[in-house]
mmCIF file of C-alpha atoms and ligand atoms in Angstrom:
data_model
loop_
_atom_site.group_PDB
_atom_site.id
_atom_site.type_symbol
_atom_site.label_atom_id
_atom_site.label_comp_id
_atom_site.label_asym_id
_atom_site.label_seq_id
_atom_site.Cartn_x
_atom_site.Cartn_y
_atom_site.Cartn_z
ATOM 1 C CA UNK A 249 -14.940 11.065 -8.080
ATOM 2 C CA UNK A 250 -13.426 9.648 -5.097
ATOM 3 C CA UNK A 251 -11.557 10.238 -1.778
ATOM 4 C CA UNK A 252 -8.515 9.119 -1.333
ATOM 5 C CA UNK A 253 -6.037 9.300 1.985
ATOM 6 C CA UNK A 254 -2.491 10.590 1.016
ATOM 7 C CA UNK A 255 0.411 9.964 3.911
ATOM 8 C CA UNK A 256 3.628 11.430 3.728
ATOM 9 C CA UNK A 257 6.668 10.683 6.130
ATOM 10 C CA UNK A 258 10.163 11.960 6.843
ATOM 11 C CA UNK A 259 11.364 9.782 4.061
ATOM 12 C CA UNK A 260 13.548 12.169 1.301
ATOM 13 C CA UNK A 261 11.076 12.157 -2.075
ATOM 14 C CA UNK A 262 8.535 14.415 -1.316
ATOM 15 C CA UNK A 263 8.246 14.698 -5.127
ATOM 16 C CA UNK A 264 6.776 11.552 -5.688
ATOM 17 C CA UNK A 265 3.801 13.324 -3.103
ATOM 18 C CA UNK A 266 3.232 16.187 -5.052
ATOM 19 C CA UNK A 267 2.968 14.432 -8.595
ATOM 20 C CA UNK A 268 0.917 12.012 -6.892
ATOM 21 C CA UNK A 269 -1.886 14.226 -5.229
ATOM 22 C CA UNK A 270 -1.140 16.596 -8.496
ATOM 23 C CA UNK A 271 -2.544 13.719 -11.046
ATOM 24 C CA UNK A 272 -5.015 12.649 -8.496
ATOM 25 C CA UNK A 273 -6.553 16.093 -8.747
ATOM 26 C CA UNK A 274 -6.177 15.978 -11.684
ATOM 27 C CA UNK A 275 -8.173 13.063 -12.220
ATOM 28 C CA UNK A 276 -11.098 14.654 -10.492
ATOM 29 C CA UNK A 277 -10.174 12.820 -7.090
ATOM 30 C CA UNK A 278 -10.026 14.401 -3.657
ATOM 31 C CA UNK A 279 -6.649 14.174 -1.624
ATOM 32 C CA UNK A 280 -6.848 13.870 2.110
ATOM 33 C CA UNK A 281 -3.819 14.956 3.176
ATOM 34 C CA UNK A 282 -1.552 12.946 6.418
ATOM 35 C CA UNK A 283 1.846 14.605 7.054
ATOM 36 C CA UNK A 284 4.071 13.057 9.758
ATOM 37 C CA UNK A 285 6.568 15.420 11.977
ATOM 38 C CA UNK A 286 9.250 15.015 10.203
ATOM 39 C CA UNK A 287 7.581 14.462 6.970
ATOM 40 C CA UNK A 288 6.800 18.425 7.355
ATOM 41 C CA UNK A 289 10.575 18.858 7.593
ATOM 42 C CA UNK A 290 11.840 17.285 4.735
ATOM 43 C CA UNK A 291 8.878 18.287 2.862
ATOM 44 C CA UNK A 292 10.123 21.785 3.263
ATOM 45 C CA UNK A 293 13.534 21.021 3.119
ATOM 46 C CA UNK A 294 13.486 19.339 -0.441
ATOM 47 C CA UNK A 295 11.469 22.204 -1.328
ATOM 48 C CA UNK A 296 7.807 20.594 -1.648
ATOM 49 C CA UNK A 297 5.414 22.771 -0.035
ATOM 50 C CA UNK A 298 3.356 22.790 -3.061
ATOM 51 C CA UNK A 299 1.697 19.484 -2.213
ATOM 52 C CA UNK A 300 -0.423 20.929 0.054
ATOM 53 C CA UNK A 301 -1.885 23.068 -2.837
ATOM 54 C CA UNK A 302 -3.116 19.755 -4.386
ATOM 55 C CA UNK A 303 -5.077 17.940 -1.405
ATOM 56 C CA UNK A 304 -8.724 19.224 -0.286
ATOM 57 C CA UNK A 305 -8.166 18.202 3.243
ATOM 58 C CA UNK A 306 -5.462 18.187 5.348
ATOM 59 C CA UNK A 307 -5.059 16.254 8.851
ATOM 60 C CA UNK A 308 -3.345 16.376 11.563
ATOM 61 C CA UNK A 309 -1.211 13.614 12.700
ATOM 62 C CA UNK A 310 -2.033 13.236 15.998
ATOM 63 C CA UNK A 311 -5.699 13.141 14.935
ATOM 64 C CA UNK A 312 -7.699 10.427 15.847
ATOM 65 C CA UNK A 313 -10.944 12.065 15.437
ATOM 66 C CA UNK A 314 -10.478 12.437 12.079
ATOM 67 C CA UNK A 315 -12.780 10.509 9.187
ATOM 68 C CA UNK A 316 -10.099 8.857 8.116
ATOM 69 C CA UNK A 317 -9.376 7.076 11.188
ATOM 70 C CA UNK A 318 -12.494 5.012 10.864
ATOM 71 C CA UNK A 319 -13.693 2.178 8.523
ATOM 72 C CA UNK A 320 -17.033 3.973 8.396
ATOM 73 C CA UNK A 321 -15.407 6.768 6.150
ATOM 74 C CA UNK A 322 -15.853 6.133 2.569
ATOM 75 C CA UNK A 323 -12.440 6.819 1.022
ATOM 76 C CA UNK A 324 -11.148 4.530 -1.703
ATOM 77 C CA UNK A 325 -8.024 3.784 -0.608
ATOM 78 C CA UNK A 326 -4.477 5.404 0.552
ATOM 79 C CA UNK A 327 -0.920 5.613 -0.734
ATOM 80 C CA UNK A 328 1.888 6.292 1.682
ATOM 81 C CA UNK A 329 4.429 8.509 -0.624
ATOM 82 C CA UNK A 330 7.346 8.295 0.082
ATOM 83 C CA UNK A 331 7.105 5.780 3.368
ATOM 84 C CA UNK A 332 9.929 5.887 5.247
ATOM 85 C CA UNK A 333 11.036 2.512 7.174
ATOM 86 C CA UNK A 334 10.176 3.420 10.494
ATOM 87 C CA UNK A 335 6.685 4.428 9.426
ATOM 88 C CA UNK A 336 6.802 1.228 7.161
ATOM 89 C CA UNK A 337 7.322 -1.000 10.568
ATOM 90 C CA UNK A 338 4.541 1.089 12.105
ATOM 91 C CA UNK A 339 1.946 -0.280 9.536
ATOM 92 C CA UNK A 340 3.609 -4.000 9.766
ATOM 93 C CA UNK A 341 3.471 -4.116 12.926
ATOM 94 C CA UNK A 342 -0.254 -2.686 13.514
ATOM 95 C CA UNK A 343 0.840 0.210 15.909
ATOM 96 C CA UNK A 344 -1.922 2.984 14.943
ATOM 97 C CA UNK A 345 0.061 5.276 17.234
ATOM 98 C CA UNK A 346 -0.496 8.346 14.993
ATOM 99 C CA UNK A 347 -3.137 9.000 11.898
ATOM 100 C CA UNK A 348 -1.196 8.005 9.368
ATOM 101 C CA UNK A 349 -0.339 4.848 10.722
ATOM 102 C CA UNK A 350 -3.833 4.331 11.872
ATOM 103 C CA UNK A 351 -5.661 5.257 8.232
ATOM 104 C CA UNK A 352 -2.925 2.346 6.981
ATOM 105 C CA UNK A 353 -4.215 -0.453 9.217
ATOM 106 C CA UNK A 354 -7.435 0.290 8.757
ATOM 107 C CA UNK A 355 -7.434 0.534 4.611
ATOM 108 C CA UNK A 356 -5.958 -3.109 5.950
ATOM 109 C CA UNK A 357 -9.043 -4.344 7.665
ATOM 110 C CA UNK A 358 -11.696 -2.788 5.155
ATOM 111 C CA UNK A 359 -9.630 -4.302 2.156
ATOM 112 C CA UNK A 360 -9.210 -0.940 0.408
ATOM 113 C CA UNK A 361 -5.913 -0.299 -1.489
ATOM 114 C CA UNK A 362 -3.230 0.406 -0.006
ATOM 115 C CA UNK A 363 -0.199 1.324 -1.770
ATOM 116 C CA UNK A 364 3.100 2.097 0.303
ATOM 117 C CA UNK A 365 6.479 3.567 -1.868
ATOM 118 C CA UNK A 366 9.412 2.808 0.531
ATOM 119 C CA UNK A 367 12.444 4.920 -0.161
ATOM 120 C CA UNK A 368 15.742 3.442 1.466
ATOM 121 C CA UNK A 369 18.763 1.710 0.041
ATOM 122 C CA UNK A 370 19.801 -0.302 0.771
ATOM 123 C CA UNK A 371 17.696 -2.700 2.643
ATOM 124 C CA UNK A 372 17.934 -4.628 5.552
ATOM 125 C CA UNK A 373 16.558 -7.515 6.618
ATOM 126 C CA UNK A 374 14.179 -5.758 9.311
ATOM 127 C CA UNK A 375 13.262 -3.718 5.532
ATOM 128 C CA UNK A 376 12.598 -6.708 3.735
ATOM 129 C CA UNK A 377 10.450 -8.684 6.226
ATOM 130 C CA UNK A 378 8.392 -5.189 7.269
ATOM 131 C CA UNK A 379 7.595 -5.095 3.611
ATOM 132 C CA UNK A 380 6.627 -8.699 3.171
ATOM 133 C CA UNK A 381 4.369 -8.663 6.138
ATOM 134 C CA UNK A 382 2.750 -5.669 5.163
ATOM 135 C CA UNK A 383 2.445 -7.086 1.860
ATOM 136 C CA UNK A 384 0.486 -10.275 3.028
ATOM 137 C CA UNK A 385 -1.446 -7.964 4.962
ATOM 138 C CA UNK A 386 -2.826 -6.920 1.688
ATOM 139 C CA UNK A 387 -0.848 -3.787 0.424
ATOM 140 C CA UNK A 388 0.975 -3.462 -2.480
ATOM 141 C CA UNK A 389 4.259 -2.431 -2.415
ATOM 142 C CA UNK A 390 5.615 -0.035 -4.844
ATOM 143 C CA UNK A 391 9.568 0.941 -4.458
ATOM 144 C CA UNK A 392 10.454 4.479 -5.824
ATOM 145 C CA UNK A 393 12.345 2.466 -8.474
ATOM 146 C CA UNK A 394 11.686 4.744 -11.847
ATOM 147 C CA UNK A 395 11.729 3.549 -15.579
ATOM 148 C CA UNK A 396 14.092 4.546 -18.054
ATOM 149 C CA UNK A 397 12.374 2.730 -20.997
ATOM 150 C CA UNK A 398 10.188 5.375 -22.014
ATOM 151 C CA UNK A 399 13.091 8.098 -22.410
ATOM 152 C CA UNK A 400 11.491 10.598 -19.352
ATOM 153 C CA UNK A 401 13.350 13.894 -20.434
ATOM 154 C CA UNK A 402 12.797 16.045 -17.029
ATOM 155 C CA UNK A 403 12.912 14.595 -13.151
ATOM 156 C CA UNK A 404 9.104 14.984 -13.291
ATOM 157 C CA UNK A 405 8.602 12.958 -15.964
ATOM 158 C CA UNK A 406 10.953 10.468 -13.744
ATOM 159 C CA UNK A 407 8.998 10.558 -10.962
ATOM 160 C CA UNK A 408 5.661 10.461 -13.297
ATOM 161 C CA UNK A 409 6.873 6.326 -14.043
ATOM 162 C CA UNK A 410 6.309 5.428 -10.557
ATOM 163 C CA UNK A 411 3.440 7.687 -10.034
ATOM 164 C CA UNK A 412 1.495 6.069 -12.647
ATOM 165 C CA UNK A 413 2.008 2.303 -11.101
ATOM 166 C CA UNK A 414 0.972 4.340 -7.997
ATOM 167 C CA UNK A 415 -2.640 5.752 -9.680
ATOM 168 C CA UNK A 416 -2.802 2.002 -11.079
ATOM 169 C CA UNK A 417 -2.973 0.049 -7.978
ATOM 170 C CA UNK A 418 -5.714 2.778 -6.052
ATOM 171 C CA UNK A 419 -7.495 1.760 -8.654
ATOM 172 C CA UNK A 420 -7.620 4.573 -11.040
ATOM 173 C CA UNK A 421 -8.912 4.156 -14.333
ATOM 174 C CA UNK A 422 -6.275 2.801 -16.466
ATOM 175 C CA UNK A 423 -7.241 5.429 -19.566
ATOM 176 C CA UNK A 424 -6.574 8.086 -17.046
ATOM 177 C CA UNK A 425 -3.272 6.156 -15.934
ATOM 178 C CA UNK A 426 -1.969 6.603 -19.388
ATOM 179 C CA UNK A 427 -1.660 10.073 -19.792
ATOM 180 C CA UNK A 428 0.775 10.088 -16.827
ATOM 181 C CA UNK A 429 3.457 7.665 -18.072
ATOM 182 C CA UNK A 430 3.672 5.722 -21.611
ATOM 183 C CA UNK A 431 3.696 2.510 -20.845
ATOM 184 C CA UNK A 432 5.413 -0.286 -22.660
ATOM 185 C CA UNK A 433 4.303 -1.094 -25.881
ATOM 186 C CA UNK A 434 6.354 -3.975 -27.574
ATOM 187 C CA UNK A 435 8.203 -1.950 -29.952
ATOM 188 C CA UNK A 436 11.876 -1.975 -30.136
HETATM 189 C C1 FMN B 260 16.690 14.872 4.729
HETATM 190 C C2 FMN B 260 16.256 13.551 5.324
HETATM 191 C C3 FMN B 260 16.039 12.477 4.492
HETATM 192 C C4 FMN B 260 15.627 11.239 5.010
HETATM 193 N N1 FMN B 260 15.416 10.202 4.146
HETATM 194 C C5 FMN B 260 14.969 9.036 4.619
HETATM 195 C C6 FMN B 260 14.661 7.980 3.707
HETATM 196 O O1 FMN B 260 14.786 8.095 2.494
HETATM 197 N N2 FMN B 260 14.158 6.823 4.232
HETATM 198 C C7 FMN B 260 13.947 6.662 5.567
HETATM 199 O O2 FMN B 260 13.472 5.596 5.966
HETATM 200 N N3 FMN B 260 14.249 7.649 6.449
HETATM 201 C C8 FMN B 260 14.747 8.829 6.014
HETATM 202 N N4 FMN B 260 15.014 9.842 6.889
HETATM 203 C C9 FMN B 260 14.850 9.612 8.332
HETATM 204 C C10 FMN B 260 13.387 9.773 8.782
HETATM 205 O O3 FMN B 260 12.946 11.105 8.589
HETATM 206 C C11 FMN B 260 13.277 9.377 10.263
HETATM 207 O O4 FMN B 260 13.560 7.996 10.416
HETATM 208 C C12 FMN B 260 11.924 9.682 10.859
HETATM 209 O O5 FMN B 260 11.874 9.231 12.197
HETATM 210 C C13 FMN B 260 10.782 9.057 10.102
HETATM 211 O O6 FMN B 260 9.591 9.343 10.806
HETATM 212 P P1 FMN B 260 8.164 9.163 10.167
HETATM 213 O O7 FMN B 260 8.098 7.768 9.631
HETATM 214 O O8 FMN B 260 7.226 9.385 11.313
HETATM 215 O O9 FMN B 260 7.994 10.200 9.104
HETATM 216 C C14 FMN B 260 15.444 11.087 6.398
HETATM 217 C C15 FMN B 260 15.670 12.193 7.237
HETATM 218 C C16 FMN B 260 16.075 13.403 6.714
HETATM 219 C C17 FMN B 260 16.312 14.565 7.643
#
């Protein structure tokens, strides 16, 4: 079992949240839970208040005293589902002006995973250089970008295809990974 940090912000996808601290739990992993402002809003507004059943902990933004904002703690890593691009040139740019954005910089400096799902479209430039900084900063960048290959038949099991490359790069045990999402086999 281990602990891993969860942040949500005011990005629309909520979805991809829930599914991912549902099949962390599911794992046997415990969620720490990081919801900005207006994360809350559009968490409730697209309907997704059922995340919160799926995370053992849940902190508040503003914080700081929390484990999470210290290297000390002994979580495995964080994902930051969906990140919106303000929140996204928060972490590129090293603010730690609220938990979220603090837990980010310092999976960062410990060199734990961290995994951040942008959701915009298009991008701009101010997008793509946030997300290249952040990526030679050590995180691994993981657009909400779904595959169709393996014939999903319900927006869950959608959302499932980029939840699975999600559990993959925290680290999660790959036979575990599988029963989220097939994954591509070679057959035609
Ligand atoms: C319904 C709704 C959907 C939104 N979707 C996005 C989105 O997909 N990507 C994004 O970057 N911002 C989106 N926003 C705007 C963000 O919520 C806004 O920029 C906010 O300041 C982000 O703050 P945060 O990063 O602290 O959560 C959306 C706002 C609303 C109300």
């Amino acid at each position: 079992m281990s602990r891993y940090v969860l942040g949500v912000t005011g990005a629309s996808g909520g979805i991809y949240a829930s599914r991912t601290a549902m099949h962390l739990q599911r794992c046997g992993h415990d969620v720490t839970l990081i919801v900005t402002h207006p994360g809350k809003q559009v968490l409730e507004y697209e309907g997704q208040n059922a995340l919160y059943d799926y995370c053992k902990d849940v902190c508040n933004v503003d914080d700081f005293f929390a484990e999470c904002a210290s290297g000390s703690a002994d979580y495995a890593g964080m994902a930051v589902v969906p990140c919106s691009m303000g929140t996204l040139g928060r972490i590129a740019n090293g603010t730690s002006d609220n938990l979220l954005v603090r837990a980010a910089d310092v999976c960062l400096k410990e060199r734990h995973s961290l995994v951040i799902v942008p959701r915009e479209m298009p991008y701009n430039l101010i997008h793509i250089e946030n997300m290249k900084r952040v990526t030679l900063a050590g995180a691994v960048v993981i657009p909400a970008s779904p595959q169709f290959y393996s014939k999903p038949a319900s927006i869950e099991e959608v959302v499932d295809t980029v939840v699975a490359k999600i559990l993959k790069h925290l680290g999660i045990d790959a036979s575990q990974v599988a029963t989220i999402a097939k994954s591509w086999n070679g057959e035609r």
